[in-house]
Short mmCIF file of N, CA, C and O in Angstrom, two decimals:
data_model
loop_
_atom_site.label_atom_id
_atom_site.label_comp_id
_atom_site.label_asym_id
_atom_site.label_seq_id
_atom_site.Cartn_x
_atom_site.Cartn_y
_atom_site.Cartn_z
N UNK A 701 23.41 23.59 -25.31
CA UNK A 701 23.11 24.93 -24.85
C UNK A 701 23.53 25.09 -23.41
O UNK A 701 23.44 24.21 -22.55
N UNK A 702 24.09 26.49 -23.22
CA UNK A 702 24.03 26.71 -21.92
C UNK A 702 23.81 27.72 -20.94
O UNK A 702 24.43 28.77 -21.14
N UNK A 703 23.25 27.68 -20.16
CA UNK A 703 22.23 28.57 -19.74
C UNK A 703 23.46 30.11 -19.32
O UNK A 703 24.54 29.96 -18.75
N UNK A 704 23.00 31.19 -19.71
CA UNK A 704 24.19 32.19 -19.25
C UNK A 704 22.86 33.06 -17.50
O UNK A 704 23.00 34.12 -16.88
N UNK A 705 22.23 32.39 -17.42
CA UNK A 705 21.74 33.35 -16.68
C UNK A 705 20.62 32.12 -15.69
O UNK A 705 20.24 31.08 -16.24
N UNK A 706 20.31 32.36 -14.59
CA UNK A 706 19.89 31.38 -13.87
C UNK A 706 18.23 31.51 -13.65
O UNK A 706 17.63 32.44 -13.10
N UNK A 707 17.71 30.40 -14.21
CA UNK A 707 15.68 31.09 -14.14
C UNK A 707 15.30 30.90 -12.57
O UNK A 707 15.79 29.98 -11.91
N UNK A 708 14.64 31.58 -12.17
CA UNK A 708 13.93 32.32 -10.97
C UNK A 708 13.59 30.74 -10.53
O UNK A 708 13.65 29.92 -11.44
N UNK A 709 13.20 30.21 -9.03
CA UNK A 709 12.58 29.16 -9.07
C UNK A 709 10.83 28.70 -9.49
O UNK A 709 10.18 27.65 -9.50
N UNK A 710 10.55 30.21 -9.83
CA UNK A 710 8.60 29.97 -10.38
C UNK A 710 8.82 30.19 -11.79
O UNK A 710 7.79 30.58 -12.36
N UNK A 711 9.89 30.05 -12.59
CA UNK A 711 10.16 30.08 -13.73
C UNK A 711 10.37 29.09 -14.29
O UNK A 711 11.48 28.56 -14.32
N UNK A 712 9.12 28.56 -14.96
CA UNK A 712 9.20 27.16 -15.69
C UNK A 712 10.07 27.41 -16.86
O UNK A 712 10.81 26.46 -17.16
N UNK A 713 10.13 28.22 -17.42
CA UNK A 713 10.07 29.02 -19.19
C UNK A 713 11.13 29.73 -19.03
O UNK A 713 10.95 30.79 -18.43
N UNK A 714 12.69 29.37 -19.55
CA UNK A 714 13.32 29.90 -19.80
C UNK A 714 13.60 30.89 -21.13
O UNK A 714 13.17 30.51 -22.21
N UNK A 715 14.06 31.70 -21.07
CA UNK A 715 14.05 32.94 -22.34
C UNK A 715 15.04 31.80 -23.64
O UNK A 715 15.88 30.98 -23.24
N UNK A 716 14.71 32.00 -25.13
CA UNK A 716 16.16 31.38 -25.61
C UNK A 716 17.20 32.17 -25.52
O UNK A 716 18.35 31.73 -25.52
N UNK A 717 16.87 33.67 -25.40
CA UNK A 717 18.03 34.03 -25.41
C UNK A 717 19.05 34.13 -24.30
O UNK A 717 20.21 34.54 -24.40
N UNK A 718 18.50 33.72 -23.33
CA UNK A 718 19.51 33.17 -21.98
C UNK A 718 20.38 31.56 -21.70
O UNK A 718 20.73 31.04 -20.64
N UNK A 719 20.52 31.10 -23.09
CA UNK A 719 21.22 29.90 -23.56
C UNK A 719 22.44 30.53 -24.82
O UNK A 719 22.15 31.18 -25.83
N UNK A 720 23.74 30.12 -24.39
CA UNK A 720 24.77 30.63 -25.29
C UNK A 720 24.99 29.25 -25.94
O UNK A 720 25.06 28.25 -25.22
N UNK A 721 25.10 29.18 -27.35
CA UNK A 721 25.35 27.71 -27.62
C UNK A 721 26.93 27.96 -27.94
O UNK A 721 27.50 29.01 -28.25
N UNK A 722 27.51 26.49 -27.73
CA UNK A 722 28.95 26.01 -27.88
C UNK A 722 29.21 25.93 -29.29
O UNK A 722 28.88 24.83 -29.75
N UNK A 723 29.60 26.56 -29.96
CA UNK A 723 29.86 26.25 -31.66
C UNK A 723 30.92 25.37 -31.65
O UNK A 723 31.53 25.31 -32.72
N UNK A 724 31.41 24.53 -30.58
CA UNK A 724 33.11 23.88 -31.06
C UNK A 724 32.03 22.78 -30.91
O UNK A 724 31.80 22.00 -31.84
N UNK A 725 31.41 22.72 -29.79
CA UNK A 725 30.59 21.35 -29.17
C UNK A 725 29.47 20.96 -30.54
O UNK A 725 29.41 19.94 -31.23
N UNK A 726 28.90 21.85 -30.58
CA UNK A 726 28.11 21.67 -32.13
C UNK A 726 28.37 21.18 -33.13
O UNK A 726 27.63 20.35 -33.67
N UNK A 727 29.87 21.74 -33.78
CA UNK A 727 30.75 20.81 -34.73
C UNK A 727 31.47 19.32 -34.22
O UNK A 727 31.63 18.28 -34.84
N UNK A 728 31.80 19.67 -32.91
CA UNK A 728 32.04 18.36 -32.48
C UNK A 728 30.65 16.82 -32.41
O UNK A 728 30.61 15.64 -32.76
N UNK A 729 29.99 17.55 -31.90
CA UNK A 729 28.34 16.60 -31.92
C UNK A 729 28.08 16.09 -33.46
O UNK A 729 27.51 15.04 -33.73
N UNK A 730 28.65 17.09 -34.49
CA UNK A 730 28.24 16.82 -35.56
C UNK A 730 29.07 15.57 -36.22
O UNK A 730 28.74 14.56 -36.84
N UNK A 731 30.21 16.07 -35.82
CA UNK A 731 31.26 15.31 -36.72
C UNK A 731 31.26 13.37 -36.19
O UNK A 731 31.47 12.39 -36.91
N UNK A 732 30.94 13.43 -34.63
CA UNK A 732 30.30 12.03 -33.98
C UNK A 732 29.03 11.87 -34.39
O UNK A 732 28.46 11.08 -33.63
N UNK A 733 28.25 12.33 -35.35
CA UNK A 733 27.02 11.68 -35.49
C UNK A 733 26.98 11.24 -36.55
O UNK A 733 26.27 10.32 -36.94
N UNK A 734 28.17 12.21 -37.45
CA UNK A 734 27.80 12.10 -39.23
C UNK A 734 28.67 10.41 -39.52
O UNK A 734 28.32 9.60 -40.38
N UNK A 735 30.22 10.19 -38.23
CA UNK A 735 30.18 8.79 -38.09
C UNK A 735 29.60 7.85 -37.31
O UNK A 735 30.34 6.86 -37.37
N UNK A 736 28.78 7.65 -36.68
CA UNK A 736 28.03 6.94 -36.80
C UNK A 736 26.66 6.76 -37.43
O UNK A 736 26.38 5.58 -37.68
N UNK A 737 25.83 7.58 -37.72
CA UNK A 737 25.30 7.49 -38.86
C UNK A 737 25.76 6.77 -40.50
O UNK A 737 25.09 6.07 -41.26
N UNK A 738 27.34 7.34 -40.63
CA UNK A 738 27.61 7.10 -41.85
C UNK A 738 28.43 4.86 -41.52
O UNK A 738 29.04 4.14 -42.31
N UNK A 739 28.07 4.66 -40.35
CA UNK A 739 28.38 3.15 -40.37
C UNK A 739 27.19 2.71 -40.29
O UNK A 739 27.11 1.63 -40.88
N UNK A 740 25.82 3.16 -39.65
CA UNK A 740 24.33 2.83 -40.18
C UNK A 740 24.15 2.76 -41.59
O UNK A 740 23.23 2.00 -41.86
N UNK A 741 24.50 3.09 -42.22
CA UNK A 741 24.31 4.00 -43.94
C UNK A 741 25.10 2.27 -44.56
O UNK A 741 24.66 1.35 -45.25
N UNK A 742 26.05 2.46 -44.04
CA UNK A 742 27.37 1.66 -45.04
C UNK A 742 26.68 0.10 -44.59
O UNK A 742 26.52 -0.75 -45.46
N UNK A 743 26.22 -0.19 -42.91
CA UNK A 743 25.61 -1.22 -43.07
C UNK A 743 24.50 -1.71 -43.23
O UNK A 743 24.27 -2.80 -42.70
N UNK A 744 23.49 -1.06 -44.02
CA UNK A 744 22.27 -1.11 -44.56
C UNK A 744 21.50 -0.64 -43.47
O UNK A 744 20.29 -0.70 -43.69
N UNK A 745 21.79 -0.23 -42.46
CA UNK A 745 20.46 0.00 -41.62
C UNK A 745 19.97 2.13 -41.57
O UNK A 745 20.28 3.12 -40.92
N UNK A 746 19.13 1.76 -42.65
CA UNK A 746 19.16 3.35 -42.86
C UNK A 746 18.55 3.68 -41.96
O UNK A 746 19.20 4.50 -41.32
N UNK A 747 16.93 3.34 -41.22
CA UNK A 747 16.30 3.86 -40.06
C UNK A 747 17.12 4.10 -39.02
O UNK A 747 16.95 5.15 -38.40
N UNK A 748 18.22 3.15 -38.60
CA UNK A 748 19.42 3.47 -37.47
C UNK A 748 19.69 4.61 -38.22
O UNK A 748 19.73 5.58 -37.46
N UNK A 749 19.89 4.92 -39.34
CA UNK A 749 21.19 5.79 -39.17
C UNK A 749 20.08 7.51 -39.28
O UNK A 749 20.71 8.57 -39.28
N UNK A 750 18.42 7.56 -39.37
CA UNK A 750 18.04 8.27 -39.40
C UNK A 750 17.93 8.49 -38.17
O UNK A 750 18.31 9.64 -37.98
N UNK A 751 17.45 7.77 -36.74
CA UNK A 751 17.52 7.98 -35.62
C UNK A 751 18.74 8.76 -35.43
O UNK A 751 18.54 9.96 -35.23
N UNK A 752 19.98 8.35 -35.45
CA UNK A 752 21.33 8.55 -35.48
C UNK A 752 21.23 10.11 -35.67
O UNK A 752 21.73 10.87 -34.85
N UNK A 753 20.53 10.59 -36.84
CA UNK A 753 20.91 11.72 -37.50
C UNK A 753 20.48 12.85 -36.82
O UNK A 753 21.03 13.95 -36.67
N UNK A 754 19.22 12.34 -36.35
CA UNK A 754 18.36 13.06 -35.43
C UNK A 754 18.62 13.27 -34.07
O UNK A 754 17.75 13.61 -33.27
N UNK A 755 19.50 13.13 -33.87
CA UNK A 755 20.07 13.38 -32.55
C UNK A 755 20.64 14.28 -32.25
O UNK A 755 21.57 14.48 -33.03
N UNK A 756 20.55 15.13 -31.30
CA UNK A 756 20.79 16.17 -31.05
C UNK A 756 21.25 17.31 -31.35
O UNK A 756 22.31 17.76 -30.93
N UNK A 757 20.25 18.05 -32.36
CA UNK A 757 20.53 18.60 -33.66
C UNK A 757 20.75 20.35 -33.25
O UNK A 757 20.36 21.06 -32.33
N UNK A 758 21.27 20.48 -34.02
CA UNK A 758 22.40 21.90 -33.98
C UNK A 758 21.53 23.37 -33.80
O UNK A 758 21.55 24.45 -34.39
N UNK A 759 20.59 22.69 -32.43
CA UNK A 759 19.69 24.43 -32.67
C UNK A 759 20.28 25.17 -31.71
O UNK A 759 21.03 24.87 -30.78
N UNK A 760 19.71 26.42 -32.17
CA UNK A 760 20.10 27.86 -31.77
C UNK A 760 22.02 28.21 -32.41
O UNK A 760 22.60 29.25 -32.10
N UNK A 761 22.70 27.07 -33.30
CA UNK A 761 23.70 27.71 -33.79
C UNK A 761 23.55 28.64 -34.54
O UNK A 761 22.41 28.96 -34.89
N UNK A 762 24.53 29.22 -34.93
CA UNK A 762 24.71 30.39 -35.80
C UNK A 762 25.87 30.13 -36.69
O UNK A 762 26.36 30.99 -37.42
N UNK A 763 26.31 28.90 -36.61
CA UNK A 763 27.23 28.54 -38.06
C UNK A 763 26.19 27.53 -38.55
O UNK A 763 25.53 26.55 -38.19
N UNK A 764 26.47 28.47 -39.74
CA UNK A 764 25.72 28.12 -41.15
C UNK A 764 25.90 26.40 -41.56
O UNK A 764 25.10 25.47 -41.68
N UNK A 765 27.83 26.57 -41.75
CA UNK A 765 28.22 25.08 -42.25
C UNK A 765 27.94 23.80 -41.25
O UNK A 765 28.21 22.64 -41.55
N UNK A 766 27.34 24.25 -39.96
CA UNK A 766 26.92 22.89 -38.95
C UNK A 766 25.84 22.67 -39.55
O UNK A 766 25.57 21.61 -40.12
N UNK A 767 25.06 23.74 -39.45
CA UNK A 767 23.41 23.98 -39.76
C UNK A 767 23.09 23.13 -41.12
O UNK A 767 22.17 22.31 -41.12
N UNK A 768 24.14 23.44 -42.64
CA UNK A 768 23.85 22.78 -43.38
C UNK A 768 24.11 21.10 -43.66
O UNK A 768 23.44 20.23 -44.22
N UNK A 769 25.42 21.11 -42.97
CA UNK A 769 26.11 19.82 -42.41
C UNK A 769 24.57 18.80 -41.81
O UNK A 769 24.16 17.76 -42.33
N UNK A 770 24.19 19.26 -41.05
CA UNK A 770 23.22 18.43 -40.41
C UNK A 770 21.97 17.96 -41.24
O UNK A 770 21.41 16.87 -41.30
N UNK A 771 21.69 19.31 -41.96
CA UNK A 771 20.47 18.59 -42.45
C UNK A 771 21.11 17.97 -43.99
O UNK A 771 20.21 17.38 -44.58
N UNK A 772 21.76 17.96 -44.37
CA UNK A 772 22.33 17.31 -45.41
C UNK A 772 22.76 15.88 -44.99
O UNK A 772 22.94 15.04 -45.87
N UNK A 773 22.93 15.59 -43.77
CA UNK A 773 22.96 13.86 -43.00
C UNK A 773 21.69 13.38 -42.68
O UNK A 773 21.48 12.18 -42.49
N UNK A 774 20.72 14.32 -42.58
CA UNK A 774 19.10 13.87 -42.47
C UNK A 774 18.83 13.03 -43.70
O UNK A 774 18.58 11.85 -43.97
N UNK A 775 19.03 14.28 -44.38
CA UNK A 775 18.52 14.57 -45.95
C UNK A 775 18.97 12.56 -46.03
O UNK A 775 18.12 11.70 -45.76
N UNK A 776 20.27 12.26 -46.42
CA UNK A 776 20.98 11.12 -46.58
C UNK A 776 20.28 10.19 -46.39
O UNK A 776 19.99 9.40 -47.29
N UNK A 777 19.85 10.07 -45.15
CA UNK A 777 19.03 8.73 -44.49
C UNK A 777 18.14 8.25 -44.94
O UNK A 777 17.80 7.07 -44.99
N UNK A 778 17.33 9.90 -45.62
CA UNK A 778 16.17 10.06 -46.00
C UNK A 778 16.02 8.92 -47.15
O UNK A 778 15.76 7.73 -46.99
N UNK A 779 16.24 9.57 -48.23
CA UNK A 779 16.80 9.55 -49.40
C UNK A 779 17.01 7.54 -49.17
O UNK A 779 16.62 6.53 -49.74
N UNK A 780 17.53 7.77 -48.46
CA UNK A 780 18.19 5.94 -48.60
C UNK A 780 16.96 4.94 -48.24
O UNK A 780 16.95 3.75 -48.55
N UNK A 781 16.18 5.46 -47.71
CA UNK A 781 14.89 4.58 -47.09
C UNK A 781 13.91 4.57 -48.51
O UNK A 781 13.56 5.66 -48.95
N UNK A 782 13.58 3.60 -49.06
CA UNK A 782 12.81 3.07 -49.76
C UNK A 782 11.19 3.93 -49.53
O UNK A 782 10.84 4.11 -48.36
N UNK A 783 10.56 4.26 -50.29
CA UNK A 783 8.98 5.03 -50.21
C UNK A 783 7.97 4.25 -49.45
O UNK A 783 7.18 4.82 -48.70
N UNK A 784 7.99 2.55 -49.68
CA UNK A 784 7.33 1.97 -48.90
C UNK A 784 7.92 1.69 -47.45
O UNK A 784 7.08 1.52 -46.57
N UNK A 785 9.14 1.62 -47.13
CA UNK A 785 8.98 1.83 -45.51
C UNK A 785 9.06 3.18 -45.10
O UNK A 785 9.70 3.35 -44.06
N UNK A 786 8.63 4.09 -45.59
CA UNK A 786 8.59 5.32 -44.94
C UNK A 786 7.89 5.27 -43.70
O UNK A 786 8.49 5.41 -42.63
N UNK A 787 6.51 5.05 -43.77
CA UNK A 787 5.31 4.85 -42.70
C UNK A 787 5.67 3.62 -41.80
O UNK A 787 4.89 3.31 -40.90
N UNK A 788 6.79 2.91 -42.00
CA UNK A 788 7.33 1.72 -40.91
C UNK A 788 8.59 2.70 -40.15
O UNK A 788 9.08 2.75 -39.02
N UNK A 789 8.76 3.26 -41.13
CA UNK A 789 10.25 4.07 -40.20
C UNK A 789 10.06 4.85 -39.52
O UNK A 789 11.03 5.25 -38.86
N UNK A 790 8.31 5.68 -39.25
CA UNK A 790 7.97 7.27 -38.53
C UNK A 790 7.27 6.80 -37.66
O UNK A 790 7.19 7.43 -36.60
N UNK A 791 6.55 5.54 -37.81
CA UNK A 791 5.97 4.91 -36.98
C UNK A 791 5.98 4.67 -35.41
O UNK A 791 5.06 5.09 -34.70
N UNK A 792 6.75 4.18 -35.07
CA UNK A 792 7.74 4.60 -33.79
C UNK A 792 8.10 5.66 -32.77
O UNK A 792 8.29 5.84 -31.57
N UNK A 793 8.09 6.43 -34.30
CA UNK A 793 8.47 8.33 -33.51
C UNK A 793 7.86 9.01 -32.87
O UNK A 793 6.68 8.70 -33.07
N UNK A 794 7.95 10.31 -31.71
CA UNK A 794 7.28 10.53 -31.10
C UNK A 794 7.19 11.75 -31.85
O UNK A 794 8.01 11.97 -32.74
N UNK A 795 6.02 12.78 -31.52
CA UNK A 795 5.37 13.81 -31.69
C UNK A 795 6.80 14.70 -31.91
O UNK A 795 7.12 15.06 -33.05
N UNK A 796 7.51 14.98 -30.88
CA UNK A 796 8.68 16.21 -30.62
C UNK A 796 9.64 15.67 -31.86
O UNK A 796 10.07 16.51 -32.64
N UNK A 797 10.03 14.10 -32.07
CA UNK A 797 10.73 13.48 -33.03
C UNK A 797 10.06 13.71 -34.86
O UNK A 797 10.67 13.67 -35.93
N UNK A 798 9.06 13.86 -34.66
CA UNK A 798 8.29 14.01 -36.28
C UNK A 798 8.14 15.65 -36.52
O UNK A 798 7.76 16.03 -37.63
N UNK A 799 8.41 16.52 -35.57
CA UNK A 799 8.30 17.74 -35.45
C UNK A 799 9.82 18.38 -36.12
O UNK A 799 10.02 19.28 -36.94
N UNK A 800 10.82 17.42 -35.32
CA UNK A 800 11.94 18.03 -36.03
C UNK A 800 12.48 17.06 -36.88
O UNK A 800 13.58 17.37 -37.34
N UNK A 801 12.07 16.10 -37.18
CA UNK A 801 12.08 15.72 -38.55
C UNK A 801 11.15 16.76 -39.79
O UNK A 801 11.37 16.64 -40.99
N UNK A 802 10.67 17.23 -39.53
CA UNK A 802 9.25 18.38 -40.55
C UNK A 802 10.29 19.37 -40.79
O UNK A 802 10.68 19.60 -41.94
N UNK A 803 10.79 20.02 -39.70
CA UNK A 803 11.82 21.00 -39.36
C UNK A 803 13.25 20.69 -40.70
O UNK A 803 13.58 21.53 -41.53
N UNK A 804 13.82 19.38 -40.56
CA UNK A 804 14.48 19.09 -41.32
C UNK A 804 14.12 18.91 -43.07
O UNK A 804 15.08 18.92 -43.84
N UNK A 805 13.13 18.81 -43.44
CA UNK A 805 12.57 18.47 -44.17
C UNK A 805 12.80 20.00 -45.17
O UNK A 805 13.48 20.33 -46.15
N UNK A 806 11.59 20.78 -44.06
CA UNK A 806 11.80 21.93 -44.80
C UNK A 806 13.25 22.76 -44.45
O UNK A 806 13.23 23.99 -44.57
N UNK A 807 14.10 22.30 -44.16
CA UNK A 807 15.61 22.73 -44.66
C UNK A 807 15.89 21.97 -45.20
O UNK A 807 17.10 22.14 -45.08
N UNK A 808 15.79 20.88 -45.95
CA UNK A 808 16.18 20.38 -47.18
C UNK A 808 15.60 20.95 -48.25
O UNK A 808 16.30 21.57 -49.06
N UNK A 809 14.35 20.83 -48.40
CA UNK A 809 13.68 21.74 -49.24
C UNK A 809 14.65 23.24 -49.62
O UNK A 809 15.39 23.56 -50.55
N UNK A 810 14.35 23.69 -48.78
CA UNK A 810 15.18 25.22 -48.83
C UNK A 810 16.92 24.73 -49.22
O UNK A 810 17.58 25.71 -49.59
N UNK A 811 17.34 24.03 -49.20
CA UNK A 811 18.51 23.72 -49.85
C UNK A 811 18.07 22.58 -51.27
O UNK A 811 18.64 21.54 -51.59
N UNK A 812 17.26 23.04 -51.70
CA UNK A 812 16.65 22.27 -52.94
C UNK A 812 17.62 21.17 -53.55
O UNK A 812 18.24 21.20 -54.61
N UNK A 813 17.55 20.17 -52.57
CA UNK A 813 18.65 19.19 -52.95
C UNK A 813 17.59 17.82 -52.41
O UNK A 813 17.20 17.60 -51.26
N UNK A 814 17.36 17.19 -53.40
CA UNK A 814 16.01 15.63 -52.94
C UNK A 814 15.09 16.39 -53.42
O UNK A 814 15.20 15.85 -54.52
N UNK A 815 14.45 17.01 -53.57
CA UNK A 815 13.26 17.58 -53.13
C UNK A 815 12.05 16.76 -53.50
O UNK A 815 11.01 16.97 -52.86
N UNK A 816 12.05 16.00 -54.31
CA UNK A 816 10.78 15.26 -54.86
C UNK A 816 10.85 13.48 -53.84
O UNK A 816 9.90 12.70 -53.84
N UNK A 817 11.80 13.29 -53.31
CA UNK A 817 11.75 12.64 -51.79
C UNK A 817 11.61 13.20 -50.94
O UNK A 817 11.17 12.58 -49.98
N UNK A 818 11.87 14.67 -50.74
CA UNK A 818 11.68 15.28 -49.64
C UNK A 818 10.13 15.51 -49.30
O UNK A 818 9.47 15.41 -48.26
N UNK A 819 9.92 15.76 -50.23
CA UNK A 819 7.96 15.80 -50.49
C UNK A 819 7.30 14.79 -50.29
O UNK A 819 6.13 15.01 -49.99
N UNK A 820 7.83 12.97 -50.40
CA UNK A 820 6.93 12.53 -49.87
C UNK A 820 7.41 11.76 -48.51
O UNK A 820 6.80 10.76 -48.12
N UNK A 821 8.28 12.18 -47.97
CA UNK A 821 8.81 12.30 -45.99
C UNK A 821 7.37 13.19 -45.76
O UNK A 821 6.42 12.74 -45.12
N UNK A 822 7.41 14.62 -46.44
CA UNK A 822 6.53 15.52 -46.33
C UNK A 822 5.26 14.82 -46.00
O UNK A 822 4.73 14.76 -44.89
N UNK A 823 4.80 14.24 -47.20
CA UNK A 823 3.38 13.88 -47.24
C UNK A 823 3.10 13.16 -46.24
O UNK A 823 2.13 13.63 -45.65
N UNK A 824 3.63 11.93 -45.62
CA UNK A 824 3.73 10.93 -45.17
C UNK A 824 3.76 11.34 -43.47
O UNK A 824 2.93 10.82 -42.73
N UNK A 825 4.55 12.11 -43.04
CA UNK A 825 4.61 13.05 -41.78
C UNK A 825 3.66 13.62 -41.41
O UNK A 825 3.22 13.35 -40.30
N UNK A 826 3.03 14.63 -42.26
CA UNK A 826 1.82 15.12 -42.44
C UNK A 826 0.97 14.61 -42.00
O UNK A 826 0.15 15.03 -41.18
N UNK A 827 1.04 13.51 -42.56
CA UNK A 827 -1.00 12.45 -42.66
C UNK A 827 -0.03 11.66 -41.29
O UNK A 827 -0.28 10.65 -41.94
N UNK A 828 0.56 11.31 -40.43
CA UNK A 828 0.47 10.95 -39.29
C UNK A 828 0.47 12.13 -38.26
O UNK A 828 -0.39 12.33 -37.41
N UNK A 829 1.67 12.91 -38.51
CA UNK A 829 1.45 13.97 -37.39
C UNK A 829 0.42 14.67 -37.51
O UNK A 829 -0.26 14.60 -36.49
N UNK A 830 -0.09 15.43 -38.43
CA UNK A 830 -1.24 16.80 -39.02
C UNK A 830 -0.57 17.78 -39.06
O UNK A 830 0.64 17.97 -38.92
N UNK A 831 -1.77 18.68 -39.35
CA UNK A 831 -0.89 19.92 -39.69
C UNK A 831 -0.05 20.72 -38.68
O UNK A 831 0.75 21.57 -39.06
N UNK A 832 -0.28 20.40 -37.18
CA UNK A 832 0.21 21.01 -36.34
C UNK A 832 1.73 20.79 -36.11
O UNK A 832 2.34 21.38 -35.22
N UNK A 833 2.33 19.85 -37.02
CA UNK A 833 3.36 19.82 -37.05
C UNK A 833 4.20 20.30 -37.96
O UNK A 833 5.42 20.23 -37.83
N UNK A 834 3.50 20.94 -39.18
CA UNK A 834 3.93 21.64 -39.88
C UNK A 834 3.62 22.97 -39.44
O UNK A 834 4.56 23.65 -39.87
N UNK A 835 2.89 23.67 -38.87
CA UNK A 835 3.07 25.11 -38.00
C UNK A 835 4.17 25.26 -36.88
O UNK A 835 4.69 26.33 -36.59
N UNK A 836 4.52 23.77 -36.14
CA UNK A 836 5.48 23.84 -35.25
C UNK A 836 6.83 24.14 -35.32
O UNK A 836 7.65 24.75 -34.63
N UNK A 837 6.83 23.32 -36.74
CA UNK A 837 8.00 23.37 -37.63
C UNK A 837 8.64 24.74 -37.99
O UNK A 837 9.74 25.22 -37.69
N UNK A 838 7.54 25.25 -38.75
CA UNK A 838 7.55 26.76 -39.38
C UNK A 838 7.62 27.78 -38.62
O UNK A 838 8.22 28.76 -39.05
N UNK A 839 6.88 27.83 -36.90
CA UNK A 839 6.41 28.85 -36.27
C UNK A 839 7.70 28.73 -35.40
O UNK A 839 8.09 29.82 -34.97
N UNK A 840 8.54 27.49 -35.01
CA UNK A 840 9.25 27.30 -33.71
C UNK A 840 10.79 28.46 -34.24
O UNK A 840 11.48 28.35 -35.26
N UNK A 841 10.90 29.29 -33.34
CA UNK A 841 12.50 30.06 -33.53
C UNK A 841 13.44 29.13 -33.53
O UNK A 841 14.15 29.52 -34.45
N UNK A 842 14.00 28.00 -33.07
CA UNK A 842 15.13 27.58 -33.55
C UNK A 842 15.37 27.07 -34.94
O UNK A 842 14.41 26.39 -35.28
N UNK A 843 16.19 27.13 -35.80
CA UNK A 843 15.89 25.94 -36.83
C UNK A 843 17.29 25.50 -36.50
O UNK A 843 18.20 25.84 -35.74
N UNK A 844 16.96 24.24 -37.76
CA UNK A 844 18.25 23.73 -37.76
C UNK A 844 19.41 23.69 -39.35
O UNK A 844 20.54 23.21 -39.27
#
């Protein structure tokens, strides 16, 4: 993102809509994450390659095909991690990190593709973060 307009110095709280995002930089971010992620993937280390995925994810774009691009490389990681290390793999994560993992989740969902893995990332997120991370998820204007 980048800021088109400069915040006041008693202005903690910038507006979103005073951030123009880069759509080349977005596809570019994407296309370096989906390879390295996809050499996490190929060498068994799926938690790397979910960290990986989660990295600096495509908000405030307005192309669709990044937007789906991304969470469809979440989705991947997901999917590849076994049900019993789920709670070893979130473990680690911080609050802002399990927030937009939730975020991702329910855009997989909404692209009804996993969905019965996607549900138990769901469950599992849930009962560590609570529910406030599923309102954060739902309530926050960017998605991804």
């Amino acid at each position: 993102l980048v800021p088109t307009a400069m915040a006041d110095e008693n202005d903690d709280d910038m507006l979103l809509e005073d951030f123009k995002v880069d759509e080349g930089a977005c596809k570019e971010a994407l296309d370096k994450r989906e390879k390295a992620v996809n050499q996490a993937i190929t060498g068994g280390d799926f938690p790397g390659g979910l960290k990986l995925a989660l990295q600096d994810p495509p908000l405030g774009t307005t192309n669709q095909d990044v937007r789906v691009a991304s969470a469809r490389l979440v989705a991947r990681c997901l999917v590849q991690i076994k049900e019993k290390d789920i709670e070893g793999v979130i473990e680690p994560m911080s609050n802002t990190d399990l927030d937009l993992l939730m975020k991702y989740i329910y855009r997989g969902l909404e692209l009804a593709e996993n969905s019965k893995e996607l549900l138990k990332w769901h469950e599992v997120v849930t009962k560590k973060a609570g529910i406030g991370c599923i309102v954060r998820a739902l309530a926050h204007k960017q998605t991804v």
